[in-house]
Every structure is written in structure tokens, then in C-alpha cells.
Short mmCIF file of C-alpha atoms in Angstrom, two decimals:
data_model
loop_
_atom_site.label_atom_id
_atom_site.label_comp_id
_atom_site.label_asym_id
_atom_site.label_seq_id
_atom_site.Cartn_x
_atom_site.Cartn_y
_atom_site.Cartn_z
CA MET G 1 11.81 13.80 31.04
CA ASP G 2 13.67 15.90 28.49
CA ASP G 3 12.23 17.03 25.17
CA GLY G 4 14.03 14.36 23.13
CA ARG G 5 12.65 11.48 25.16
CA ARG G 6 9.23 13.09 25.21
CA ARG G 7 9.28 13.27 21.40
CA TYR G 8 10.33 9.63 21.16
CA GLY G 9 7.57 8.75 23.62
CA LEU G 10 4.98 10.50 21.46
CA VAL G 11 6.20 8.70 18.33
CA LEU G 12 6.10 5.45 20.30
CA LEU G 13 2.48 6.05 21.30
CA LEU G 14 1.53 6.74 17.68
CA LEU G 15 3.24 3.53 16.55
CA ILE G 16 1.47 1.56 19.28
CA ALA G 17 -1.87 2.96 18.09
CA ALA G 18 -0.99 1.98 14.51
CA ALA G 19 -0.11 -1.53 15.71
CA ALA G 20 -3.47 -1.80 17.46
CA VAL G 21 -5.29 -0.73 14.30
CA CYS G 22 -3.34 -3.32 12.30
CA ALA G 23 -4.17 -6.04 14.82
CA VAL G 24 -7.87 -5.21 14.53
CA GLY G 25 -7.48 -5.23 10.74
CA VAL G 26 -6.00 -8.73 10.87
CA LEU G 27 -8.93 -9.90 12.99
CA VAL G 28 -11.47 -8.33 10.64
CA GLY G 29 -9.73 -9.92 7.67
CA GLU G 30 -9.83 -13.32 9.33
CA LEU G 31 -13.45 -13.05 10.44
CA THR G 32 -14.74 -11.85 7.07
CA GLY G 33 -12.69 -14.29 5.02
CA ARG G 34 -10.71 -11.56 3.27
CA TRP G 35 -7.31 -13.21 3.33
CA ASN G 36 -5.67 -10.43 1.32
CA LEU G 37 -6.81 -7.77 3.76
CA GLY G 38 -5.59 -9.75 6.75
CA GLY G 39 -2.27 -10.41 5.04
CA VAL G 40 -1.71 -6.75 4.27
CA PHE G 41 -2.45 -5.75 7.85
CA LEU G 42 -0.16 -8.49 9.14
CA GLY G 43 2.69 -7.25 6.95
CA VAL G 44 2.17 -3.67 8.08
CA LEU G 45 2.00 -4.86 11.69
CA LEU G 46 5.41 -6.50 11.41
CA ILE G 47 6.89 -3.34 9.92
CA VAL G 48 5.34 -1.22 12.69
CA TYR G 49 6.82 -3.58 15.31
CA SER G 50 10.26 -3.09 13.81
CA PHE G 51 9.84 0.69 14.04
CA ILE G 52 8.70 0.35 17.66
CA VAL G 53 11.92 -1.50 18.48
CA LEU G 54 13.93 1.14 16.61
CA VAL G 55 12.28 4.00 18.52
CA LEU G 56 12.80 2.20 21.83
CA ARG G 57 16.51 1.80 21.08
CA LYS G 58 17.02 5.35 19.74
CA GLY G 59 15.05 6.94 22.56
CA GLY G 60 17.14 5.25 25.22
CA PHE G 61 14.26 3.24 26.64
CA THR G 62 16.26 -0.03 26.50
CA GLN G 63 19.74 -1.05 27.62
CA ALA G 64 20.92 -2.86 24.47
#
């Protein structure tokens, strides 16, 4: 794997970790009845997913 793809892979792992944190935040918001907190984490999760798709495309991990 060349350095460019390795860098994209590292960014991808960081974004996946951020998505996992957001998913846990949504669950905590739902379980504690804090609808605002869950909504914020859900919004951030959707933005993180869009960046994951962007990194996958730019890093050459997909064929689109």
C-alpha cells in the first residue's frame, strides 16, 4: 500500500471511530430522554458518514 492510500486509510479509521462515538451518543440521548443531545449526535453522524464516503472515493477504495 502506498503512502497516499495509507493516509486515506488512517483518516478513514478516525472517521469510523467518530461515527461510533456519535452512534453511542445517539443511544445515550435516547435512553436518557435528552432529545437535543441525540439529535445533535445524529446530525454529526450523518455528516461523518458523508466524509467517509468522500474519503473512500478520493482514496480509490471504490470503483465509482
